[in-house]
Amino acid sequence: MSFKRFQSSDCSTSTPVKASVQRYLKSSLVESNPLLAPHIDSLIPKKPPLTAYKVTSFLTLYTLNSLPILFETRDGPVLPTLRFVHQYPTLFTSCRVDSGAIPFILGGANIMCPGLVNPGSELNEDYEIGQSVVVYAEGKEHALAVGHLKMGAKEIKEVNKGMGCEVAHFIGDGLFETKSIE
Amino acid sequence: MSCPAPLSIIYCSKCGVPPEYCPFGPDFQSHCMPALIREHPALAQQLYGTQEATDPKSDSDDPAPTASKTVSEETTNLEPWTPTERLTAFYNKYDPTKIPSIPTILTKYSGKEDALFTALTVKYGDEPLDPYLKVKYGIVEEDDEEVVSEGVSGLKLAQGLATKKVFTGKARGTSVKSVEKTCTRIVISKSKLQKKKWQTIVIGLETSPTIKLKEASQAFRKRFAGSSSVKDVAGRKEVIIQGDHVEECGRFIVEKFKVKKEEVWIDEDGEFVNVC
């Protein structure tokens, strides 16, 4: 599941988001990104409301003034899009991968544990399984992917094998190329 | 609390990602790097540190151009090329007679080397690759063995060799690789069956994206009132039409299937001519 092959024409049925749903979106976003709490209301104002686009049956994309800013999968957390993250880089829960992982991520791969453990990477020990993270890279300024952890941070360090973070959206994928949706 | 202002992010004008991720894309050397140097020289300098050559400010206090000219240094040189070296390499490849006039050219274009090299690329073709960049970014030079319509030898046409290497363009990261893309090249020839009976053979119809072989064959049948069939010969498809319809078949293909004239060739006793 990712946006690798996404095109703006894949979106169907646009609906304005109900206030209650928008509250839920905000609260779940704040829950996974505590730093966002003081600013959330100015970043995602009540008016105009977000617009929700259905992408296939299990993916929803939320746009503000026709700019995609959030998306949600059936079983994953609410995640911000990368262009949104680039504008407000300090507000999101993040981790850092080592430089060796960059080309793989840019090709659409999920992040394997060693990429989050090797020297050059950073991962806060407190992160639980399912925590949504914005992925930065060693020696690079901008985020290159967003995703959620498939193991707890401690387990990642212990096991150091297999998939550690599922990447939902990365630089250069279909969603990133989609600058606005009409 | 007030909301922090959104940062304005510079994205590469060629591939759309933040410039620091450009080296992972397919067209870094040919597109992104020149664009970045042109549009955001300061950022290019900061990211790659290899742009002294094109940065006018650092040009004046760069004593290297005359010092690092010896051949031995050039081969093992792991510093980025100075403008002199770049230009020498360029003229070595394309026009060695111009080498003596290099200092004059450089003085004329001092501070504007960027424009100079852009113009040169337009005039002659791709710039020779700086070994420093090759080592640093693992860039591999592309072979320019691509064949364009003119200059195609008859043999190649007859064998239906019509592939060229292109980048997929979108892929980025580890999966970047070139793929074979077919160019349209249709060759029409005829062969004798009996004394006065001929058959027309059309090769390469499948290379055109707009043509479906069976439909084409059916259209030929209608047009020339005779049998027409699709035949598999050594992995290629041939359409064989009864009778001598070489000229007319060429015109028919161009009109009916919207194939460009330059892409349809007629075999006249071993000579290949474009359809008229």
Tab-separated table of C-alpha atoms in Angstrom:
chain	number	residue	atom	x	y	z
A	1	MET	CA	0.000	0.000	0.000
A	2	SER	CA	1.569	3.177	-1.060
A	3	PHE	CA	1.185	6.095	-3.393
A	4	LYS	CA	3.825	4.795	-5.771
A	5	ARG	CA	1.452	4.559	-8.713
A	6	PHE	CA	-0.949	7.277	-7.628
A	7	GLN	CA	-2.338	9.798	-10.110
A	8	SER	CA	-4.686	12.656	-9.410
A	9	SER	CA	-7.221	10.937	-11.639
A	10	ASP	CA	-7.397	8.057	-9.155
A	11	CYS	CA	-9.387	10.270	-6.818
A	12	SER	CA	-13.102	9.823	-6.904
A	13	THR	CA	-15.975	11.414	-5.003
A	14	SER	CA	-14.924	14.596	-3.300
A	15	THR	CA	-16.886	15.512	-0.198
A	16	PRO	CA	-16.487	18.307	2.310
A	17	VAL	CA	-15.388	16.819	5.609
A	18	LYS	CA	-17.880	16.914	8.453
A	19	ALA	CA	-16.864	18.955	11.469
A	20	SER	CA	-16.874	15.900	13.695
A	21	VAL	CA	-14.618	13.978	11.335
A	22	GLN	CA	-12.312	16.952	11.116
A	23	ARG	CA	-12.115	17.044	14.916
A	24	TYR	CA	-11.203	13.367	14.916
A	25	LEU	CA	-8.543	13.930	12.264
A	26	LYS	CA	-6.997	16.746	14.230
A	27	SER	CA	-7.043	14.893	17.507
A	28	SER	CA	-5.438	11.790	16.056
A	29	LEU	CA	-2.838	13.938	14.324
A	30	VAL	CA	-2.034	15.719	17.580
A	31	GLU	CA	-1.904	12.422	19.416
A	32	SER	CA	0.871	11.110	17.203
A	33	ASN	CA	2.581	14.498	16.804
A	34	PRO	CA	2.409	16.205	20.241
A	35	LEU	CA	4.528	19.130	19.038
A	36	LEU	CA	1.720	20.039	16.687
A	37	ALA	CA	-0.770	20.693	19.475
A	38	PRO	CA	-0.414	24.484	19.864
A	39	HIS	CA	-0.581	25.124	16.135
A	40	ILE	CA	-3.099	22.640	14.842
A	41	ASP	CA	-5.999	25.073	14.757
A	42	SER	CA	-4.127	27.604	12.664
A	43	LEU	CA	-2.733	24.972	10.328
A	44	ILE	CA	-6.060	23.280	9.761
A	45	PRO	CA	-8.718	25.954	10.349
A	46	LYS	CA	-12.379	25.183	10.759
A	47	LYS	CA	-13.266	27.176	7.686
A	48	PRO	CA	-12.934	26.323	4.902
A	49	PRO	CA	-13.331	22.651	5.822
A	50	LEU	CA	-11.069	19.994	4.393
A	51	THR	CA	-12.196	18.087	1.359
A	52	ALA	CA	-11.999	14.318	1.400
A	53	TYR	CA	-11.171	12.334	-1.717
A	54	LYS	CA	-11.591	8.620	-1.912
A	55	VAL	CA	-8.642	6.858	-3.494
A	56	THR	CA	-9.523	3.221	-4.101
A	57	SER	CA	-11.630	1.787	-1.309
A	58	PHE	CA	-9.277	1.943	1.631
A	59	LEU	CA	-7.491	5.242	1.228
A	60	THR	CA	-8.734	8.742	1.886
A	61	LEU	CA	-6.933	11.902	0.918
A	62	TYR	CA	-7.715	15.219	2.593
A	63	THR	CA	-7.056	18.492	0.854
A	64	LEU	CA	-7.106	22.073	2.102
A	65	ASN	CA	-7.752	24.617	-0.635
A	66	SER	CA	-7.104	21.812	-3.132
A	67	LEU	CA	-3.637	21.135	-1.708
A	68	PRO	CA	-3.291	17.602	-0.371
A	69	ILE	CA	-2.193	17.798	3.252
A	70	LEU	CA	-3.344	14.628	5.014
A	71	PHE	CA	-4.160	11.057	4.135
A	72	GLU	CA	-5.477	8.086	5.984
A	73	THR	CA	-5.474	4.406	5.210
A	74	ARG	CA	-7.931	1.832	6.406
A	75	ASP	CA	-5.640	0.415	9.058
A	76	GLY	CA	-2.934	3.055	9.404
A	77	PRO	CA	-2.694	6.347	11.269
A	78	VAL	CA	-3.539	9.769	9.847
A	79	LEU	CA	-0.406	10.964	8.094
A	80	PRO	CA	0.667	14.338	6.689
A	81	THR	CA	1.840	14.641	3.093
A	82	LEU	CA	5.476	15.461	2.453
A	83	ARG	CA	4.875	18.868	0.919
A	84	PHE	CA	2.998	19.774	4.093
A	85	VAL	CA	5.811	18.399	6.250
A	86	HIS	CA	8.407	20.360	4.281
A	87	GLN	CA	6.617	23.576	5.144
A	88	TYR	CA	6.494	22.875	8.881
A	89	PRO	CA	9.490	20.597	9.416
A	90	THR	CA	9.809	20.942	13.179
A	91	LEU	CA	6.313	20.046	14.245
A	92	PHE	CA	6.192	16.349	13.479
A	93	THR	CA	7.354	13.216	15.233
A	94	SER	CA	10.384	12.097	13.310
A	95	CYS	CA	13.140	9.568	12.970
A	96	ARG	CA	16.298	9.490	10.900
A	97	VAL	CA	17.690	6.775	8.667
A	98	ASP	CA	21.302	6.221	7.681
A	99	SER	CA	22.478	7.326	4.253
A	100	GLY	CA	22.569	3.800	2.850
A	101	ALA	CA	18.813	3.517	3.070
A	102	ILE	CA	18.031	6.600	1.013
A	103	PRO	CA	18.034	5.121	-2.506
A	104	PHE	CA	15.857	2.227	-1.375
A	105	ILE	CA	13.289	4.486	0.209
A	106	LEU	CA	13.238	6.693	-2.871
A	107	GLY	CA	12.532	3.560	-4.866
A	108	GLY	CA	9.518	2.881	-2.662
A	109	ALA	CA	10.848	0.295	-0.224
A	110	ASN	CA	9.834	0.016	3.410
A	111	ILE	CA	12.499	0.745	5.976
A	112	MET	CA	14.312	-2.262	7.384
A	113	CYS	CA	15.470	-2.219	10.982
A	114	PRO	CA	19.209	-1.760	10.320
A	115	GLY	CA	18.427	1.523	8.567
A	116	LEU	CA	16.981	2.807	11.833
A	117	VAL	CA	19.704	1.331	14.053
A	118	ASN	CA	22.999	1.886	12.213
A	119	PRO	CA	25.214	4.834	13.169
A	120	GLY	CA	23.886	7.950	11.506
A	121	SER	CA	20.287	7.055	12.246
A	122	GLU	CA	18.101	8.259	15.074
A	123	LEU	CA	15.097	6.676	16.704
A	124	ASN	CA	13.520	7.693	19.977
A	125	GLU	CA	13.292	4.705	22.327
A	126	ASP	CA	9.813	5.635	23.500
A	127	TYR	CA	8.064	5.077	20.181
A	128	GLU	CA	5.464	2.362	20.309
A	129	ILE	CA	4.350	0.086	17.544
A	130	GLY	CA	2.136	1.932	15.082
A	131	GLN	CA	3.644	5.335	15.832
A	132	SER	CA	3.482	7.537	12.775
A	133	VAL	CA	6.844	9.032	11.846
A	134	VAL	CA	8.263	11.494	9.393
A	135	VAL	CA	11.476	10.023	8.038
A	136	TYR	CA	14.564	12.193	7.669
A	137	ALA	CA	17.904	11.025	6.350
A	138	GLU	CA	21.484	11.271	7.489
A	139	GLY	CA	23.095	14.388	6.042
A	140	LYS	CA	19.913	15.648	4.400
A	141	GLU	CA	17.792	18.562	5.442
A	142	HIS	CA	14.355	17.611	4.195
A	143	ALA	CA	12.115	14.707	5.068
A	144	LEU	CA	12.006	11.983	2.467
A	145	ALA	CA	9.156	9.752	3.566
A	146	VAL	CA	6.300	9.320	5.999
A	147	GLY	CA	5.128	6.044	7.445
A	148	HIS	CA	4.412	4.178	10.640
A	149	LEU	CA	6.451	1.797	12.758
A	150	LYS	CA	5.791	-1.912	12.453
A	151	MET	CA	7.641	-2.697	15.694
A	152	GLY	CA	8.252	-0.820	18.896
A	153	ALA	CA	11.468	1.204	18.936
A	154	LYS	CA	13.040	-1.090	21.540
A	155	GLU	CA	12.185	-4.164	19.561
A	156	ILE	CA	13.690	-2.622	16.432
A	157	LYS	CA	16.995	-2.117	18.251
A	158	GLU	CA	16.897	-5.605	19.714
A	159	VAL	CA	15.866	-7.638	16.695
A	160	ASN	CA	17.589	-5.462	14.066
A	161	LYS	CA	16.120	-7.527	11.266
A	162	GLY	CA	13.154	-7.215	8.950
A	163	MET	CA	10.756	-4.384	8.311
A	164	GLY	CA	10.837	-1.669	10.935
A	165	CYS	CA	8.761	1.039	9.359
A	166	GLU	CA	6.165	0.850	6.658
A	167	VAL	CA	6.532	3.703	4.206
A	168	ALA	CA	3.260	5.075	2.924
A	169	HIS	CA	4.460	8.084	1.005
A	170	PHE	CA	7.926	9.114	-0.180
A	171	ILE	CA	9.600	11.826	-2.211
A	172	GLY	CA	8.995	11.396	-5.903
A	173	ASP	CA	5.972	9.123	-5.683
A	174	GLY	CA	2.627	9.785	-7.258
A	175	LEU	CA	1.222	11.815	-4.386
A	176	PHE	CA	4.342	13.954	-4.182
A	177	GLU	CA	4.093	14.784	-7.885
A	178	THR	CA	0.459	15.750	-7.413
A	179	LYS	CA	0.726	19.341	-6.366
A	180	SER	CA	-2.960	20.095	-6.263
A	181	ILE	CA	-6.223	18.312	-6.830
A	182	GLU	CA	-9.166	19.980	-8.473
B	1	MET	CA	0.382	30.877	20.287
B	2	SER	CA	1.042	32.062	16.805
B	3	CYS	CA	1.622	29.605	14.061
B	4	PRO	CA	5.101	29.364	12.551
B	5	ALA	CA	5.203	30.666	9.007
B	6	PRO	CA	5.394	27.969	6.369
B	7	LEU	CA	8.872	27.533	4.966
B	8	SER	CA	9.244	28.019	1.281
B	9	ILE	CA	10.995	25.005	-0.128
B	10	ILE	CA	13.133	24.937	-3.219
B	11	TYR	CA	12.296	22.013	-5.417
B	12	CYS	CA	14.370	21.004	-8.414
B	13	SER	CA	12.794	22.458	-11.531
B	14	LYS	CA	13.622	19.349	-13.509
B	15	CYS	CA	12.639	16.431	-11.331
B	16	GLY	CA	10.545	18.115	-8.649
B	17	VAL	CA	12.265	16.774	-5.534
B	18	PRO	CA	14.345	18.802	-3.070
B	19	PRO	CA	17.732	19.285	-4.777
B	20	GLU	CA	19.588	17.275	-2.163
B	21	TYR	CA	17.787	14.159	-3.405
B	22	CYS	CA	18.436	14.832	-7.103
B	23	PRO	CA	21.571	12.625	-7.258
B	24	PHE	CA	19.333	9.620	-6.685
B	25	GLY	CA	17.308	10.380	-9.782
B	26	PRO	CA	18.010	9.310	-13.320
B	27	ASP	CA	18.790	12.648	-14.963
B	28	PHE	CA	20.935	14.245	-12.302
B	29	GLN	CA	24.002	14.886	-14.435
B	30	SER	CA	22.209	15.923	-17.593
B	31	HIS	CA	19.280	17.909	-16.218
B	32	CYS	CA	19.139	18.613	-12.489
B	33	MET	CA	22.726	19.683	-11.898
B	34	PRO	CA	22.876	22.287	-14.708
B	35	ALA	CA	19.444	23.596	-13.727
B	36	LEU	CA	20.424	23.905	-10.095
B	37	ILE	CA	23.637	25.719	-10.919
B	38	ARG	CA	21.700	28.096	-13.134
B	39	GLU	CA	18.833	28.778	-10.773
B	40	HIS	CA	20.307	28.457	-7.289
B	41	PRO	CA	24.087	28.736	-7.511
B	42	ALA	CA	24.472	29.292	-3.781
B	43	LEU	CA	22.550	26.161	-2.957
B	44	ALA	CA	24.486	24.141	-5.505
B	45	GLN	CA	27.696	25.322	-3.937
B	46	GLN	CA	26.505	24.377	-0.491
B	47	LEU	CA	25.206	20.963	-1.494
B	48	TYR	CA	27.914	19.727	-3.772
B	49	GLY	CA	30.799	22.118	-3.193
B	50	THR	CA	31.943	21.405	-6.707
B	51	GLN	CA	30.729	24.537	-8.339
B	52	GLU	CA	33.726	26.817	-7.878
B	53	ALA	CA	34.134	26.590	-11.604
B	54	THR	CA	30.862	28.257	-12.379
B	55	ASP	CA	30.577	30.533	-9.408
B	56	PRO	CA	31.768	33.983	-10.468
B	57	LYS	CA	32.729	35.074	-6.964
B	58	SER	CA	35.192	32.330	-6.224
B	59	ASP	CA	36.553	32.479	-9.763
B	60	SER	CA	38.931	35.347	-9.149
B	61	ASP	CA	40.752	33.757	-6.233
B	62	ASP	CA	41.038	30.363	-7.872
B	63	PRO	CA	44.619	29.913	-9.016
B	64	ALA	CA	44.119	26.374	-10.266
B	65	PRO	CA	43.396	26.755	-13.996
B	66	THR	CA	46.989	27.116	-15.117
B	67	ALA	CA	48.539	24.904	-12.495
B	68	SER	CA	46.556	21.740	-12.997
B	69	LYS	CA	46.937	21.301	-16.691
B	70	THR	CA	49.362	18.424	-16.935
B	71	VAL	CA	48.079	15.211	-18.344
B	72	SER	CA	49.159	13.005	-15.471
B	73	GLU	CA	47.219	15.136	-13.092
B	74	GLU	CA	44.161	15.083	-15.229
B	75	THR	CA	43.876	11.348	-15.282
B	76	THR	CA	44.252	10.839	-11.560
B	77	ASN	CA	42.738	14.150	-10.628
B	78	LEU	CA	40.031	13.764	-8.044
B	79	GLU	CA	39.264	17.443	-7.804
B	80	PRO	CA	36.397	18.840	-9.816
B	81	TRP	CA	37.408	20.195	-13.185
B	82	THR	CA	38.336	23.808	-13.585
B	83	PRO	CA	36.778	25.653	-16.530
B	84	THR	CA	39.996	25.221	-18.493
B	85	GLU	CA	39.930	21.485	-18.013
B	86	ARG	CA	36.294	21.292	-18.826
B	87	LEU	CA	36.791	23.204	-22.029
B	88	THR	CA	39.870	21.211	-22.993
B	89	ALA	CA	37.971	17.979	-22.527
B	90	PHE	CA	35.116	19.371	-24.534
B	91	TYR	CA	37.215	20.401	-27.495
B	92	ASN	CA	39.253	17.228	-27.300
B	93	LYS	CA	36.094	15.328	-27.897
B	94	TYR	CA	34.490	17.490	-30.545
B	95	ASP	CA	36.876	19.965	-32.171
B	96	PRO	CA	40.606	19.639	-31.324
B	97	THR	CA	41.511	22.545	-33.641
B	98	LYS	CA	39.967	24.949	-31.149
B	99	ILE	CA	42.225	23.942	-28.265
B	100	PRO	CA	44.828	26.713	-28.759
B	101	SER	CA	42.179	29.409	-28.467
B	102	ILE	CA	40.904	28.202	-25.107
B	103	PRO	CA	42.477	30.981	-22.969
B	104	THR	CA	40.941	33.648	-25.215
B	105	ILE	CA	37.538	32.050	-25.008
B	106	LEU	CA	37.742	31.748	-21.249
B	107	THR	CA	38.709	35.389	-20.801
B	108	LYS	CA	35.817	36.390	-22.971
B	109	TYR	CA	33.388	34.305	-20.973
B	110	SER	CA	34.957	34.842	-17.570
B	111	GLY	CA	32.197	34.785	-14.981
B	112	LYS	CA	29.762	33.448	-17.558
B	113	GLU	CA	31.178	29.946	-17.994
B	114	ASP	CA	27.770	28.584	-17.350
B	115	ALA	CA	26.368	30.173	-20.469
B	116	LEU	CA	29.422	29.112	-22.433
B	117	PHE	CA	28.999	25.455	-21.602
B	118	THR	CA	25.293	25.544	-22.212
B	119	ALA	CA	25.925	27.005	-25.653
B	120	LEU	CA	28.592	24.405	-26.355
B	121	THR	CA	26.297	21.588	-25.376
B	122	VAL	CA	23.709	22.936	-27.735
B	123	LYS	CA	26.234	23.212	-30.557
B	124	TYR	CA	28.186	19.980	-30.185
B	125	GLY	CA	26.301	17.642	-27.901
B	126	ASP	CA	26.775	16.243	-24.430
B	127	GLU	CA	29.678	17.416	-22.359
B	128	PRO	CA	32.395	14.912	-21.498
B	129	LEU	CA	31.911	13.695	-17.964
B	130	ASP	CA	34.099	15.006	-15.183
B	131	PRO	CA	35.874	12.009	-13.617
B	132	TYR	CA	35.487	13.650	-10.239
B	133	LEU	CA	31.719	13.571	-10.499
B	134	LYS	CA	31.917	10.056	-11.835
B	135	VAL	CA	33.753	8.909	-8.749
B	136	LYS	CA	31.751	10.965	-6.316
B	137	TYR	CA	28.273	10.167	-7.498
B	138	GLY	CA	28.862	6.944	-9.362
B	139	ILE	CA	27.507	8.422	-12.544
B	140	VAL	CA	27.963	6.243	-15.569
B	141	GLU	CA	28.267	7.715	-19.016
B	142	GLU	CA	25.568	6.794	-21.442
B	143	ASP	CA	26.451	5.340	-24.790
B	144	ASP	CA	25.139	7.465	-27.609
B	145	GLU	CA	24.717	4.645	-30.035
B	146	GLU	CA	21.188	5.683	-30.673
B	147	VAL	CA	20.307	5.500	-34.318
B	148	VAL	CA	18.151	8.178	-35.856
B	149	SER	CA	16.314	7.790	-39.119
B	150	GLU	CA	18.956	9.136	-41.500
B	151	GLY	CA	22.203	7.295	-41.307
B	152	VAL	CA	20.499	3.998	-40.752
B	153	SER	CA	22.262	1.382	-42.747
B	154	GLY	CA	20.235	-0.835	-44.982
B	155	LEU	CA	21.293	-3.903	-43.137
B	156	LYS	CA	19.976	-2.623	-39.852
B	157	LEU	CA	16.706	-1.714	-41.451
B	158	ALA	CA	16.380	-5.079	-43.052
B	159	GLN	CA	16.949	-6.783	-39.745
B	160	GLY	CA	14.397	-4.565	-38.148
B	161	LEU	CA	16.817	-3.266	-35.549
B	162	ALA	CA	14.768	-0.480	-34.128
B	163	THR	CA	15.433	-0.266	-30.441
B	164	LYS	CA	17.072	2.421	-28.442
B	165	LYS	CA	17.898	2.896	-24.792
B	166	VAL	CA	15.918	5.447	-22.866
B	167	PHE	CA	15.395	6.207	-19.233
B	168	THR	CA	12.004	5.545	-17.791
B	169	GLY	CA	12.153	9.055	-16.380
B	170	LYS	CA	10.061	8.480	-13.320
B	171	ALA	CA	11.975	5.793	-11.493
B	172	ARG	CA	14.200	7.028	-8.743
B	173	GLY	CA	16.373	5.282	-6.211
B	174	THR	CA	17.814	1.821	-6.572
B	175	SER	CA	15.534	0.765	-9.355
B	176	VAL	CA	16.770	3.353	-11.838
B	177	LYS	CA	17.639	1.560	-15.017
B	178	SER	CA	17.380	2.157	-18.696
B	179	VAL	CA	14.807	0.265	-20.673
B	180	GLU	CA	14.664	-0.605	-24.309
B	181	LYS	CA	12.211	1.433	-26.254
B	182	THR	CA	11.311	0.655	-29.797
B	183	CYS	CA	11.212	3.340	-32.447
B	184	THR	CA	8.792	2.945	-35.236
B	185	ARG	CA	10.455	1.703	-38.386
B	186	ILE	CA	8.454	0.035	-41.083
B	187	VAL	CA	10.128	-1.548	-44.088
B	188	ILE	CA	8.264	-2.667	-47.159
B	189	SER	CA	9.867	-5.035	-49.641
B	190	LYS	CA	8.730	-7.475	-52.274
B	191	SER	CA	9.783	-10.904	-53.367
B	192	LYS	CA	9.081	-12.991	-56.435
B	193	LEU	CA	6.880	-16.000	-56.196
B	194	GLN	CA	6.726	-17.147	-59.794
B	195	LYS	CA	7.467	-15.481	-63.073
B	196	LYS	CA	5.081	-12.588	-62.889
B	197	LYS	CA	3.732	-13.067	-59.396
B	198	TRP	CA	4.965	-11.029	-56.492
B	199	GLN	CA	4.284	-10.755	-52.838
B	200	THR	CA	4.722	-7.674	-50.677
B	201	ILE	CA	6.363	-8.096	-47.280
B	202	VAL	CA	5.877	-5.502	-44.564
B	203	ILE	CA	8.292	-5.667	-41.622
B	204	GLY	CA	8.130	-3.717	-38.391
B	205	LEU	CA	4.445	-2.862	-38.290
B	206	GLU	CA	4.361	-3.921	-34.655
B	207	THR	CA	6.863	-1.205	-33.752
B	208	SER	CA	4.212	1.440	-34.205
B	209	PRO	CA	2.117	1.874	-31.076
B	210	THR	CA	-0.996	2.764	-33.036
B	211	ILE	CA	-1.120	-0.322	-35.241
B	212	LYS	CA	-2.580	-3.678	-34.391
B	213	LEU	CA	-1.187	-6.293	-36.722
B	214	LYS	CA	-4.346	-8.247	-37.382
B	215	GLU	CA	-6.356	-5.143	-38.066
B	216	ALA	CA	-3.675	-3.875	-40.388
B	217	SER	CA	-3.663	-7.160	-42.233
B	218	GLN	CA	-7.411	-6.997	-42.616
B	219	ALA	CA	-7.179	-3.437	-43.924
B	220	PHE	CA	-4.626	-4.564	-46.501
B	221	ARG	CA	-6.936	-7.350	-47.578
B	222	LYS	CA	-9.709	-4.870	-48.216
B	223	ARG	CA	-7.517	-2.307	-49.879
B	224	PHE	CA	-5.628	-4.597	-52.239
B	225	ALA	CA	-8.370	-7.158	-52.785
B	226	GLY	CA	-6.140	-10.098	-52.071
B	227	SER	CA	-4.929	-12.342	-49.352
B	228	SER	CA	-2.855	-10.900	-46.541
B	229	SER	CA	-1.491	-12.742	-43.558
B	230	VAL	CA	0.625	-12.203	-40.477
B	231	LYS	CA	3.639	-14.472	-40.294
B	232	ASP	CA	6.075	-15.088	-37.480
B	233	VAL	CA	9.641	-15.049	-38.781
B	234	ALA	CA	12.475	-15.476	-36.322
B	235	GLY	CA	10.691	-13.676	-33.513
B	236	ARG	CA	9.518	-10.831	-35.718
B	237	LYS	CA	6.140	-10.377	-37.305
B	238	GLU	CA	5.803	-9.981	-41.040
B	239	VAL	CA	2.702	-9.104	-42.943
B	240	ILE	CA	2.643	-10.749	-46.348
B	241	ILE	CA	0.357	-9.388	-49.027
B	242	GLN	CA	-0.288	-11.098	-52.333
B	243	GLY	CA	0.732	-9.030	-55.333
B	244	ASP	CA	3.116	-6.145	-55.926
B	245	HIS	CA	1.805	-3.248	-53.851
B	246	VAL	CA	5.032	-1.784	-52.500
B	247	GLU	CA	4.470	1.870	-53.389
B	248	GLU	CA	0.796	1.912	-52.707
B	249	CYS	CA	1.180	0.009	-49.471
B	250	GLY	CA	3.607	2.645	-48.213
B	251	ARG	CA	1.227	5.474	-48.956
B	252	PHE	CA	-1.637	3.495	-47.470
B	253	ILE	CA	0.195	2.948	-44.194
B	254	VAL	CA	1.064	6.623	-43.904
B	255	GLU	CA	-2.495	7.736	-44.582
B	256	LYS	CA	-4.473	5.135	-42.761
B	257	PHE	CA	-2.384	4.526	-39.657
B	258	LYS	CA	-0.964	8.023	-39.157
B	259	VAL	CA	2.608	6.848	-39.246
B	260	LYS	CA	5.193	9.486	-40.040
B	261	LYS	CA	6.566	9.423	-43.573
B	262	GLU	CA	10.127	9.260	-42.291
B	263	GLU	CA	9.404	6.052	-40.494
B	264	VAL	CA	8.240	4.084	-43.522
B	265	TRP	CA	10.912	2.755	-45.832
B	266	ILE	CA	10.703	0.968	-49.161
B	267	ASP	CA	13.237	-1.603	-50.236
B	268	GLU	CA	14.124	-0.975	-53.894
B	269	ASP	CA	16.589	-3.668	-54.835
B	270	GLY	CA	18.596	-3.281	-51.664
B	271	GLU	CA	18.294	0.505	-51.506
B	272	PHE	CA	16.103	1.990	-48.856
B	273	VAL	CA	14.078	5.041	-49.766
B	274	ASN	CA	11.488	6.911	-47.797
B	275	VAL	CA	7.958	6.638	-48.982
B	276	CYS	CA	6.888	9.661	-51.027
